Short mmCIF file of C-alpha atoms in Angstrom, two decimals:
data_model
loop_
_atom_site.label_atom_id
_atom_site.label_comp_id
_atom_site.label_asym_id
_atom_site.label_seq_id
_atom_site.Cartn_x
_atom_site.Cartn_y
_atom_site.Cartn_z
CA UNK Z 1 172.24 194.68 -151.56
CA UNK Z 2 174.52 197.50 -150.53
CA UNK Z 3 173.14 198.73 -147.15
CA UNK Z 4 175.72 201.56 -147.31
CA UNK Z 5 174.34 202.69 -150.60
CA UNK Z 6 170.75 202.81 -149.08
CA UNK Z 7 172.00 204.85 -146.14
CA UNK Z 8 173.76 207.23 -148.45
CA UNK Z 9 170.60 207.75 -150.54
CA UNK Z 10 168.25 208.36 -147.67
CA UNK Z 11 168.94 212.08 -146.94
CA UNK Z 12 168.52 212.93 -150.60
CA UNK Z 13 165.22 210.98 -150.91
CA UNK Z 14 164.00 212.62 -147.80
CA UNK Z 15 164.91 216.05 -149.12
CA UNK Z 16 163.08 215.49 -152.42
CA UNK Z 17 159.79 214.54 -150.54
CA UNK Z 18 160.05 217.60 -148.36
CA UNK Z 19 160.58 219.83 -151.37
CA UNK Z 20 157.51 218.29 -153.06
CA UNK Z 21 155.38 219.42 -150.08
CA UNK Z 22 155.58 216.61 -147.58
CA UNK Z 23 156.01 217.68 -143.93
CA UNK Z 24 159.22 216.27 -142.48
CA UNK Z 25 157.65 213.71 -140.04
CA UNK Z 26 155.37 212.28 -142.74
CA UNK Z 27 158.20 212.25 -145.29
CA UNK Z 28 160.45 210.49 -142.73
CA UNK Z 29 157.83 207.79 -142.25
CA UNK Z 30 157.35 207.30 -145.94
CA UNK Z 31 161.11 207.02 -146.58
CA UNK Z 32 161.41 204.40 -143.88
CA UNK Z 33 158.55 202.39 -145.50
CA UNK Z 34 160.42 202.58 -148.82
CA UNK Z 35 163.60 201.33 -147.15
CA UNK Z 36 161.84 198.41 -145.65
CA UNK Z 37 160.40 197.55 -149.15
CA UNK Z 38 163.86 197.92 -150.64
CA UNK Z 39 165.31 195.46 -148.18
CA UNK Z 40 162.53 193.02 -149.38
CA UNK Z 41 162.71 193.61 -153.17
CA UNK Z 42 166.23 194.58 -154.02
CA UNK Z 43 168.12 191.33 -153.38
CA UNK Z 44 166.12 189.59 -156.14
CA UNK Z 45 165.24 192.58 -158.30
CA UNK Z 46 167.72 195.31 -158.00
CA UNK Z 47 166.66 198.58 -159.59
CA UNK Z 48 168.58 200.37 -162.28
CA UNK Z 49 168.14 203.71 -160.59
CA UNK Z 50 168.11 203.00 -156.75
CA UNK Z 51 167.57 206.70 -155.80
CA UNK Z 52 164.67 207.15 -158.33
CA UNK Z 53 163.15 203.79 -157.07
CA UNK Z 54 163.27 204.95 -153.48
CA UNK Z 55 161.82 208.38 -154.40
CA UNK Z 56 158.90 206.75 -156.21
CA UNK Z 57 158.00 204.25 -153.55
CA UNK Z 58 158.38 206.76 -150.82
CA UNK Z 59 156.17 209.32 -152.49
CA UNK Z 60 153.41 206.68 -153.08
CA UNK Z 61 153.63 205.70 -149.36
CA UNK Z 62 153.35 209.42 -148.40
CA UNK Z 63 150.31 209.94 -150.68
CA UNK Z 64 148.59 206.64 -149.33
CA UNK Z 65 149.14 207.84 -145.69
CA UNK Z 66 147.89 211.35 -146.50
CA UNK Z 67 144.65 209.90 -148.17
CA UNK Z 68 144.11 207.55 -145.33
CA UNK Z 69 144.59 210.37 -142.79
CA UNK Z 70 142.16 212.62 -144.70
CA UNK Z 71 139.56 209.89 -144.75
CA UNK Z 72 139.95 209.27 -141.11
CA UNK Z 73 139.51 213.00 -140.44
CA UNK Z 74 136.31 213.04 -142.60
CA UNK Z 75 134.95 210.17 -140.61
CA UNK Z 76 135.71 211.83 -137.32
CA UNK Z 77 134.03 215.07 -138.71
CA UNK Z 78 130.99 213.10 -139.52
CA UNK Z 79 130.92 211.61 -136.04
CA UNK Z 80 131.23 215.06 -134.54
CA UNK Z 81 128.26 216.16 -136.59
CA UNK Z 82 126.07 213.35 -135.38
CA UNK Z 83 123.29 214.41 -132.97
CA UNK Z 84 123.86 213.88 -129.25
CA UNK Z 85 122.38 210.64 -127.61
CA UNK Z 86 118.82 211.10 -126.59
CA UNK Z 87 115.31 211.14 -128.07
CA UNK Z 88 115.52 210.43 -131.86
CA UNK Z 89 114.44 213.10 -134.29
CA UNK Z 90 110.89 212.89 -135.60
CA UNK Z 91 111.93 212.19 -139.29
CA UNK Z 92 113.73 209.26 -140.38
CA UNK Z 93 114.17 207.51 -143.76
CA UNK Z 94 114.05 204.02 -142.29
CA UNK Z 95 110.78 204.60 -140.53
CA UNK Z 96 109.36 205.95 -143.82
CA UNK Z 97 110.49 202.81 -145.52
CA UNK Z 98 108.59 200.80 -142.98
CA UNK Z 99 105.46 202.70 -143.86
CA UNK Z 100 105.89 202.45 -147.52
CA UNK Z 101 106.37 198.67 -147.35
CA UNK Z 102 103.09 198.43 -145.48
CA UNK Z 103 101.32 199.39 -148.65
CA UNK Z 104 97.51 199.52 -148.73
CA UNK Z 105 97.57 197.04 -151.69
CA UNK Z 106 98.92 194.41 -149.38
CA UNK Z 107 97.25 192.41 -146.72
CA UNK Z 108 98.59 193.19 -143.24
CA UNK Z 109 100.30 189.81 -143.03
CA UNK Z 110 101.96 190.24 -146.48
CA UNK Z 111 103.08 193.77 -145.56
CA UNK Z 112 104.69 192.69 -142.43
CA UNK Z 113 106.50 189.80 -144.05
CA UNK Z 114 107.69 192.03 -146.96
CA UNK Z 115 109.00 194.83 -144.58
CA UNK Z 116 110.74 192.25 -142.29
CA UNK Z 117 112.55 190.90 -145.26
CA UNK Z 118 113.22 194.02 -147.30
CA UNK Z 119 113.92 196.66 -144.55
CA UNK Z 120 114.32 194.66 -141.34
CA UNK Z 121 116.91 192.42 -142.84
CA UNK Z 122 115.44 189.16 -141.33
CA UNK Z 123 115.72 185.95 -143.32
CA UNK Z 124 112.75 183.95 -144.66
CA UNK Z 125 113.38 181.39 -142.05
CA UNK Z 126 113.34 183.89 -139.21
CA UNK Z 127 110.17 185.43 -140.38
CA UNK Z 128 108.56 182.05 -140.82
CA UNK Z 129 109.43 181.11 -137.24
CA UNK Z 130 107.84 184.28 -136.04
CA UNK Z 131 104.64 183.43 -137.83
CA UNK Z 132 104.54 179.74 -136.96
CA UNK Z 133 104.44 178.76 -140.48
CA UNK Z 134 106.72 176.59 -142.76
CA UNK Z 135 109.53 178.49 -144.44
CA UNK Z 136 108.26 177.54 -147.96
CA UNK Z 137 104.88 179.10 -147.15
CA UNK Z 138 106.55 182.30 -146.01
CA UNK Z 139 108.76 182.41 -149.13
CA UNK Z 140 105.60 182.22 -151.22
CA UNK Z 141 103.98 184.95 -149.25
CA UNK Z 142 106.95 187.26 -149.61
CA UNK Z 143 107.18 186.57 -153.40
CA UNK Z 144 103.53 187.38 -153.84
CA UNK Z 145 103.96 190.62 -151.94
CA UNK Z 146 106.88 191.65 -154.11
CA UNK Z 147 104.80 190.94 -157.18
CA UNK Z 148 101.96 192.90 -155.90
CA UNK Z 149 103.98 196.01 -155.20
CA UNK Z 150 106.08 195.78 -158.33
CA UNK Z 151 103.51 197.52 -160.43
CA UNK Z 152 102.26 200.24 -157.99
CA UNK Z 153 103.69 203.50 -156.87
CA UNK Z 154 105.00 203.31 -153.31
CA UNK Z 155 103.48 206.70 -152.42
CA UNK Z 156 100.81 205.58 -150.18
CA UNK Z 157 101.97 204.80 -146.64
CA UNK Z 158 100.47 201.81 -144.82
CA UNK Z 159 98.59 201.93 -141.51
CA UNK Z 160 100.13 202.33 -138.04
CA UNK Z 161 99.00 198.93 -136.93
CA UNK Z 162 101.05 197.10 -139.58
CA UNK Z 163 104.17 199.12 -138.81
CA UNK Z 164 103.86 198.55 -135.14
CA UNK Z 165 103.55 194.74 -135.85
CA UNK Z 166 106.78 194.86 -137.96
CA UNK Z 167 108.60 196.77 -135.33
CA UNK Z 168 107.43 194.28 -132.59
CA UNK Z 169 108.65 191.36 -134.70
CA UNK Z 170 111.98 192.96 -135.56
CA UNK Z 171 112.57 193.58 -131.79
CA UNK Z 172 111.74 190.05 -130.88
CA UNK Z 173 114.18 188.72 -133.43
CA UNK Z 174 116.92 191.18 -132.43
CA UNK Z 175 116.24 190.31 -128.74
CA UNK Z 176 116.34 186.51 -129.00
CA UNK Z 177 117.49 185.58 -132.45
CA UNK Z 178 120.59 185.65 -134.85
CA UNK Z 179 120.58 189.31 -135.66
CA UNK Z 180 120.86 192.06 -133.19
CA UNK Z 181 118.07 194.44 -134.16
CA UNK Z 182 116.59 195.26 -130.84
CA UNK Z 183 118.24 198.68 -130.36
CA UNK Z 184 117.21 199.74 -133.81
CA UNK Z 185 113.56 198.67 -133.20
CA UNK Z 186 113.53 200.73 -129.99
CA UNK Z 187 114.99 203.75 -131.81
CA UNK Z 188 112.30 203.66 -134.50
CA UNK Z 189 109.50 202.94 -132.11
CA UNK Z 190 110.61 205.86 -130.02
CA UNK Z 191 110.47 208.06 -133.15
CA UNK Z 192 107.05 206.74 -134.01
CA UNK Z 193 105.67 207.27 -130.48
CA UNK Z 194 106.99 210.84 -130.62
CA UNK Z 195 105.55 211.60 -133.93
CA UNK Z 196 101.88 210.21 -133.58
CA UNK Z 197 99.24 210.28 -130.93
CA UNK Z 198 98.65 206.50 -130.71
CA UNK Z 199 98.46 204.58 -127.39
CA UNK Z 200 99.64 201.39 -128.88
CA UNK Z 201 102.90 203.06 -130.17
CA UNK Z 202 103.49 204.06 -126.48
CA UNK Z 203 102.54 200.61 -125.38
CA UNK Z 204 104.97 198.96 -127.73
CA UNK Z 205 107.84 201.33 -126.77
CA UNK Z 206 107.09 200.53 -123.03
CA UNK Z 207 107.18 196.82 -123.81
CA UNK Z 208 110.43 197.08 -125.62
CA UNK Z 209 112.10 199.11 -122.82
CA UNK Z 210 110.90 196.71 -120.18
CA UNK Z 211 112.18 193.60 -122.00
CA UNK Z 212 115.48 195.26 -123.03
CA UNK Z 213 116.16 196.25 -119.41
CA UNK Z 214 116.63 192.54 -118.61
CA UNK Z 215 118.75 191.76 -121.59
CA UNK Z 216 122.13 191.69 -119.93
CA UNK Z 217 120.92 188.96 -117.47
CA UNK Z 218 119.31 186.54 -120.01
CA UNK Z 219 122.44 184.76 -120.78
CA UNK Z 220 125.40 183.56 -118.71
CA UNK Z 221 129.03 184.31 -119.63
CA UNK Z 222 129.25 181.04 -121.51
CA UNK Z 223 126.17 182.00 -123.65
CA UNK Z 224 123.65 179.69 -121.87
CA UNK Z 225 120.17 180.82 -121.23
CA UNK Z 226 119.24 182.09 -117.83
CA UNK Z 227 115.44 181.70 -117.04
CA UNK Z 228 113.63 184.72 -115.70
CA UNK Z 229 113.31 183.33 -112.27
CA UNK Z 230 117.08 182.78 -111.99
CA UNK Z 231 118.16 186.17 -113.42
CA UNK Z 232 120.17 188.58 -111.24
CA UNK Z 233 117.57 191.36 -110.75
CA UNK Z 234 120.16 193.75 -109.39
CA UNK Z 235 121.62 193.93 -112.84
CA UNK Z 236 118.34 194.93 -114.53
CA UNK Z 237 118.41 198.44 -116.06
CA UNK Z 238 116.26 200.41 -113.55
CA UNK Z 239 116.29 203.44 -115.72
CA UNK Z 240 114.81 201.64 -118.69
CA UNK Z 241 112.24 200.03 -116.35
CA UNK Z 242 111.24 203.32 -114.86
CA UNK Z 243 110.89 204.90 -118.30
CA UNK Z 244 108.84 201.94 -119.58
CA UNK Z 245 106.50 201.94 -116.64
CA UNK Z 246 105.97 205.74 -116.94
CA UNK Z 247 105.13 205.45 -120.62
CA UNK Z 248 102.74 202.49 -119.98
CA UNK Z 249 100.90 204.30 -117.20
CA UNK Z 250 100.27 207.22 -119.50
CA UNK Z 251 98.99 204.95 -122.21
CA UNK Z 252 96.73 202.92 -119.99
CA UNK Z 253 95.25 206.14 -118.55
CA UNK Z 254 93.70 206.87 -121.98
CA UNK Z 255 91.49 203.76 -121.63
CA UNK Z 256 92.28 202.47 -125.18
CA UNK Z 257 93.74 199.11 -124.30
CA UNK Z 258 95.63 197.30 -127.01
CA UNK Z 259 97.79 194.19 -127.37
CA UNK Z 260 101.08 195.95 -126.77
CA UNK Z 261 99.77 197.77 -123.69
CA UNK Z 262 98.69 194.46 -122.20
CA UNK Z 263 101.97 192.78 -122.93
CA UNK Z 264 103.79 195.71 -121.42
CA UNK Z 265 101.58 195.43 -118.27
CA UNK Z 266 102.76 191.82 -117.90
CA UNK Z 267 106.38 192.78 -118.40
CA UNK Z 268 105.97 195.62 -115.76
CA UNK Z 269 104.55 193.13 -113.19
CA UNK Z 270 107.72 190.96 -113.64
CA UNK Z 271 109.98 194.00 -113.45
CA UNK Z 272 108.28 195.22 -110.24
CA UNK Z 273 108.77 191.98 -108.33
CA UNK Z 274 111.89 192.20 -106.16
CA UNK Z 275 112.21 188.40 -106.29
CA UNK Z 276 110.65 185.66 -108.46
CA UNK Z 277 108.76 184.39 -105.57
CA UNK Z 278 107.08 187.83 -105.12
CA UNK Z 279 105.83 187.99 -108.65
CA UNK Z 280 102.06 188.84 -108.72
CA UNK Z 281 101.00 185.81 -110.89
CA UNK Z 282 97.30 186.35 -110.25
CA UNK Z 283 97.50 189.82 -111.82
CA UNK Z 284 99.57 188.36 -114.71
CA UNK Z 285 96.81 185.79 -115.39
CA UNK Z 286 94.31 188.51 -115.57
CA UNK Z 287 96.41 190.55 -118.05
CA UNK Z 288 96.85 187.26 -120.16
CA UNK Z 289 93.01 186.96 -120.11
CA UNK Z 290 92.89 190.46 -121.54
CA UNK Z 291 95.53 189.65 -124.06
CA UNK Z 292 93.73 186.47 -125.15
CA UNK Z 293 90.59 188.50 -125.66
CA UNK Z 294 92.40 190.93 -127.80
CA UNK Z 295 94.50 188.55 -129.96
CA UNK Z 296 93.24 184.96 -129.52
CA UNK Z 297 96.79 183.97 -130.17
CA UNK Z 298 97.96 180.39 -129.47
CA UNK Z 299 101.29 181.73 -128.21
CA UNK Z 300 99.43 183.95 -125.68
CA UNK Z 301 97.45 181.01 -124.58
CA UNK Z 302 100.67 178.99 -124.07
CA UNK Z 303 102.23 181.69 -121.97
CA UNK Z 304 98.91 182.01 -119.99
CA UNK Z 305 99.18 178.25 -119.14
CA UNK Z 306 102.55 178.99 -117.49
CA UNK Z 307 101.12 181.86 -115.60
CA UNK Z 308 98.08 179.77 -114.43
CA UNK Z 309 100.50 177.09 -113.30
CA UNK Z 310 102.29 179.71 -111.12
CA UNK Z 311 99.21 181.31 -109.85
CA UNK Z 312 96.97 178.23 -109.13
CA UNK Z 313 99.32 175.32 -109.22
CA UNK Z 314 100.87 173.11 -111.77
CA UNK Z 315 97.81 170.93 -112.19
CA UNK Z 316 95.83 173.95 -113.22
CA UNK Z 317 98.57 174.93 -115.69
CA UNK Z 318 98.55 171.52 -117.22
CA UNK Z 319 94.69 171.61 -117.61
CA UNK Z 320 95.10 174.97 -119.47
CA UNK Z 321 97.87 173.43 -121.58
CA UNK Z 322 95.81 170.37 -122.56
CA UNK Z 323 93.40 172.65 -124.51
CA UNK Z 324 96.22 173.73 -126.74
CA UNK Z 325 97.65 172.05 -129.97
CA UNK Z 326 100.61 170.02 -128.86
CA UNK Z 327 102.46 170.99 -132.12
CA UNK Z 328 102.65 174.49 -130.90
CA UNK Z 329 106.32 175.62 -130.54
CA UNK Z 330 107.55 175.32 -127.09
CA UNK Z 331 104.47 173.34 -126.00
CA UNK Z 332 106.55 170.36 -125.02
CA UNK Z 333 108.99 172.61 -122.98
CA UNK Z 334 106.09 174.13 -121.05
CA UNK Z 335 104.69 170.64 -120.33
CA UNK Z 336 108.06 169.49 -119.03
CA UNK Z 337 108.30 172.49 -116.69
CA UNK Z 338 104.74 172.03 -115.30
CA UNK Z 339 105.29 168.27 -114.89
CA UNK Z 340 108.43 168.97 -112.96
CA UNK Z 341 106.61 171.39 -110.66
CA UNK Z 342 103.89 168.77 -110.27
CA UNK Z 343 106.44 166.27 -108.79
CA UNK Z 344 106.96 163.97 -111.80
CA UNK Z 345 110.70 164.37 -112.61
CA UNK Z 346 110.90 161.23 -114.82
CA UNK Z 347 108.16 162.50 -117.20
CA UNK Z 348 109.58 166.02 -117.15
CA UNK Z 349 113.00 164.70 -117.98
CA UNK Z 350 111.68 162.85 -121.03
CA UNK Z 351 109.73 165.95 -122.12
CA UNK Z 352 112.68 168.35 -121.68
CA UNK Z 353 114.77 165.92 -123.94
CA UNK Z 354 111.97 165.89 -126.44
CA UNK Z 355 111.56 169.61 -126.38
CA UNK Z 356 115.36 169.99 -126.93
CA UNK Z 357 115.14 168.28 -130.27
CA UNK Z 358 112.49 170.71 -131.39
CA UNK Z 359 114.17 173.85 -130.06
CA UNK Z 360 114.48 176.64 -132.69
CA UNK Z 361 117.87 177.84 -131.36
CA UNK Z 362 121.00 176.25 -130.26
CA UNK Z 363 121.02 178.15 -126.85
CA UNK Z 364 117.48 176.88 -126.09
CA UNK Z 365 118.33 173.35 -127.14
CA UNK Z 366 121.37 173.33 -124.92
CA UNK Z 367 119.20 174.76 -122.02
CA UNK Z 368 116.57 172.03 -122.33
CA UNK Z 369 119.13 169.34 -122.66
CA UNK Z 370 120.79 170.53 -119.35
CA UNK Z 371 117.35 170.52 -117.75
CA UNK Z 372 116.77 166.86 -118.79
CA UNK Z 373 120.28 165.89 -117.63
CA UNK Z 374 119.72 167.65 -114.30
CA UNK Z 375 116.54 165.69 -113.60
CA UNK Z 376 118.10 162.38 -114.82
CA UNK Z 377 121.03 162.81 -112.47
CA UNK Z 378 118.67 162.84 -109.50
CA UNK Z 379 117.12 159.44 -110.25
#
């Protein structure tokens, strides 16, 4: 390839692009790209019309760059037009989809499962884990829900309680699972709480804010889990905590207690404690009693056993745990923790290792394995 020929053709090619309407800087960049392409192509496939070849390639490069720049400016314009950060607007298509999926023709459980799958983006496995049922069972439930709504008009929105349940489960999966949906769940719940007069909507928003305030401290830099008692409380988001507490207090003042308000009250007591040792476990047990009365959930009873173990001692916690089904997720991990606090490290180590095999996530499995190794190293 004759480099002198290329250099001699460059001014003419540049001039043609400028006459066609390209500004000089853009034309120069396009010609340089064409020259690089010529260096690559011409040695094995020399053109019959070198100047024409350069003009064609340079003009294409110019058009590509112009289109890319225009697309970038359109994206920037859209960003400039977005609303400023702050409270979300009252109307949102996503929230409307949540209500439509919670159709009156569906049972609440089926509506929640369908919404989590269709709008929330969760997998069938993730939804099954949240409901403590086999994946095959949840797949059948979702399929039945799809068949049910396939022949009806989605013009009747579902009830608020079902939508709140969906948002709660989406937040939990975003907070601790494979998909980061927590911020989206908070955004939608903030919209809902602003749009309707419902103390449980406020309670759910408070609960999310209080849990999200601790998010940065829940894992170490290597991705390992950090238990609540070991988290750096100085890194908790105090603004989110203050907002959550304020919202919760206003909801509780209305004397219409619900599940999410009770959960938020427990989270607020944890957030209020300057250190883990200063946690008011007696009050937390009382709130778990209220939560058990409201839900009769086995997961709530499991968490209550931990709180009883902290408030009244590990033997009391183990007694509360004994009344629960040992097949309950994380039952073995709670038993390991309480046995360790009761001064039985050998049994605790065995239970931690057993719990690690049952752990639903890799991070939790690694944490429980390290707990077992820590106790075994002391023996």
